[in-house]
Amino acid sequence: MYSKIMVPVDLAHADKLEKALRVAADLSRHYEAPILYVGISSALPGPVARTPEEFAKKLQAFGQAQAKERGIEAEARAYTSHDPARDLDTTLARAIKENGVDLVVMATHAPGAPEYLFASNAGYLAQHAPVSVFVIRD
């Protein structure tokens, strides 16, 4: 049913992704579909990495650790943006197209007051992506 699963990853908040990572790994094993972990960073130094290259290496290590720990096939791809928060939705949509993804498993937080005025990234992607989006609340 699914041939490639994408999981957006915020390395600064990797500790809050466990539920989504577990669900994605379960689906990966069930459908024998590899996972693509996607991370977006700025070209400027940030809390996770000082350069886009360092961020890509950390994301790659994260993907390899997930593959080994969960017994799945996985890869990681880092994208660089001038403003990751603003460009998140369009960058994830681009990653879906560029990588042949047919399912996105994405963590989100419980909705609060801001989500009634502004759509969450997961909500936006679920409404606009050309593929299925499985939104996992933490």
Short mmCIF file of C-alpha atoms in Angstrom, two decimals:
data_model
loop_
_atom_site.label_atom_id
_atom_site.label_comp_id
_atom_site.label_asym_id
_atom_site.label_seq_id
_atom_site.Cartn_x
_atom_site.Cartn_y
_atom_site.Cartn_z
CA MET A 1 0.00 0.00 0.00
CA TYR A 2 2.82 2.45 0.87
CA SER A 3 6.22 2.38 -0.74
CA LYS A 4 8.08 5.26 0.97
CA ILE A 5 7.33 6.99 4.26
CA MET A 6 8.57 10.46 5.15
CA VAL A 7 9.01 11.60 8.75
CA PRO A 8 9.79 15.28 9.33
CA VAL A 9 12.32 15.59 12.15
CA ASP A 10 13.17 18.58 14.32
CA LEU A 11 16.46 17.55 15.90
CA ALA A 12 16.09 20.27 18.53
CA HIS A 13 12.98 18.46 19.78
CA ALA A 14 13.80 14.84 18.95
CA ASP A 15 12.76 13.84 22.47
CA LYS A 16 9.15 14.75 21.60
CA LEU A 17 9.01 12.56 18.47
CA GLU A 18 9.00 9.10 20.04
CA LYS A 19 5.36 8.30 19.37
CA ALA A 20 5.55 9.37 15.70
CA LEU A 21 8.87 7.57 15.23
CA ARG A 22 7.40 4.38 16.67
CA VAL A 23 4.28 4.56 14.48
CA ALA A 24 6.37 5.25 11.37
CA ALA A 25 8.65 2.30 12.13
CA ASP A 26 5.65 0.01 12.64
CA LEU A 27 4.20 1.08 9.29
CA SER A 28 7.62 0.70 7.65
CA ARG A 29 7.93 -2.89 8.82
CA HIS A 30 4.31 -3.72 7.96
CA TYR A 31 4.49 -2.35 4.40
CA GLU A 32 8.20 -3.05 3.86
CA ALA A 33 8.57 0.64 3.01
CA PRO A 34 11.75 2.56 3.77
CA ILE A 35 11.57 5.72 5.86
CA LEU A 36 12.99 9.06 4.79
CA TYR A 37 13.75 11.33 7.74
CA VAL A 38 13.65 14.96 6.60
CA GLY A 39 15.10 17.86 8.54
CA ILE A 40 15.18 21.55 7.72
CA SER A 41 17.82 23.91 9.01
CA SER A 42 18.98 27.45 8.51
CA ALA A 43 22.24 28.35 6.83
CA LEU A 44 23.05 30.28 10.01
CA PRO A 45 24.37 28.68 13.21
CA GLY A 46 21.59 27.31 15.38
CA PRO A 47 21.00 25.28 18.52
CA VAL A 48 21.52 21.95 16.72
CA ALA A 49 24.36 22.71 14.33
CA ARG A 50 26.66 25.52 13.28
CA THR A 51 26.50 24.78 9.54
CA PRO A 52 24.14 23.04 7.12
CA GLU A 53 26.79 20.35 6.62
CA GLU A 54 26.98 19.67 10.36
CA PHE A 55 23.17 19.54 10.50
CA ALA A 56 23.10 17.05 7.61
CA LYS A 57 25.63 14.82 9.39
CA LYS A 58 23.60 14.89 12.61
CA LEU A 59 20.41 14.09 10.73
CA GLN A 60 22.18 11.24 8.92
CA ALA A 61 23.38 9.85 12.27
CA PHE A 62 19.83 10.15 13.63
CA GLY A 63 18.47 8.20 10.65
CA GLN A 64 21.09 5.48 10.98
CA ALA A 65 20.41 5.15 14.71
CA GLN A 66 16.67 4.86 14.08
CA ALA A 67 17.22 2.21 11.40
CA LYS A 68 19.41 0.13 13.68
CA GLU A 69 17.26 0.55 16.80
CA ARG A 70 13.94 -0.17 15.07
CA GLY A 71 15.05 -2.72 12.47
CA ILE A 72 13.98 -0.72 9.43
CA GLU A 73 15.45 0.60 6.21
CA ALA A 74 15.94 4.35 6.49
CA GLU A 75 17.74 7.33 5.02
CA ALA A 76 17.88 11.00 5.91
CA ARG A 77 17.83 14.16 3.83
CA ALA A 78 18.55 17.65 5.09
CA TYR A 79 17.14 20.77 3.48
CA THR A 80 18.46 24.29 4.05
CA SER A 81 16.20 27.31 4.23
CA HIS A 82 16.73 31.02 4.92
CA ASP A 83 13.76 30.89 7.31
CA PRO A 84 12.91 27.28 8.28
CA ALA A 85 9.85 28.24 10.32
CA ARG A 86 8.31 30.19 7.45
CA ASP A 87 9.37 27.77 4.71
CA LEU A 88 8.57 24.53 6.54
CA ASP A 89 5.35 23.73 4.69
CA THR A 90 6.71 24.41 1.20
CA THR A 91 9.97 22.61 1.93
CA LEU A 92 8.15 19.51 3.17
CA ALA A 93 5.90 19.59 0.10
CA ARG A 94 9.00 19.78 -2.09
CA ALA A 95 10.58 16.86 -0.21
CA ILE A 96 7.47 14.77 -0.86
CA LYS A 97 7.71 15.37 -4.61
CA GLU A 98 11.49 15.04 -4.91
CA ASN A 99 11.68 11.76 -3.01
CA GLY A 100 8.67 9.80 -4.25
CA VAL A 101 7.01 9.71 -0.84
CA ASP A 102 3.46 8.37 -0.58
CA LEU A 103 2.89 8.66 3.19
CA VAL A 104 3.96 11.28 5.72
CA VAL A 105 3.98 10.46 9.43
CA MET A 106 4.27 13.72 11.34
CA ALA A 107 4.30 14.59 15.03
CA THR A 108 2.26 17.52 16.30
CA HIS A 109 1.29 18.99 19.63
CA ALA A 110 -2.22 19.19 21.04
CA PRO A 111 -4.05 22.18 19.57
CA GLY A 112 -4.21 25.37 21.58
CA ALA A 113 -5.52 28.87 21.02
CA PRO A 114 -3.03 29.79 18.25
CA GLU A 115 -4.15 26.84 16.11
CA TYR A 116 -7.66 28.29 15.98
CA LEU A 117 -6.23 31.36 14.25
CA PHE A 118 -3.31 29.83 12.35
CA ALA A 119 -3.08 26.31 10.96
CA SER A 120 -0.39 24.06 12.40
CA ASN A 121 2.29 22.78 10.06
CA ALA A 122 0.89 19.25 10.30
CA GLY A 123 -2.62 20.53 9.65
CA TYR A 124 -1.49 22.52 6.65
CA LEU A 125 0.39 19.58 5.19
CA ALA A 126 -2.56 17.24 5.78
CA GLN A 127 -4.83 19.63 3.86
CA HIS A 128 -2.48 20.41 0.98
CA ALA A 129 -0.15 17.45 0.43
CA PRO A 130 -0.79 15.21 -2.58
CA VAL A 131 -0.24 12.15 -0.35
CA SER A 132 -1.67 10.74 2.86
CA VAL A 133 -0.52 12.46 6.04
CA PHE A 134 -0.77 10.65 9.36
CA VAL A 135 -0.65 13.26 12.14
CA ILE A 136 0.45 11.89 15.51
CA ARG A 137 -0.24 13.91 18.65
CA ASP A 138 2.35 13.68 21.36
#
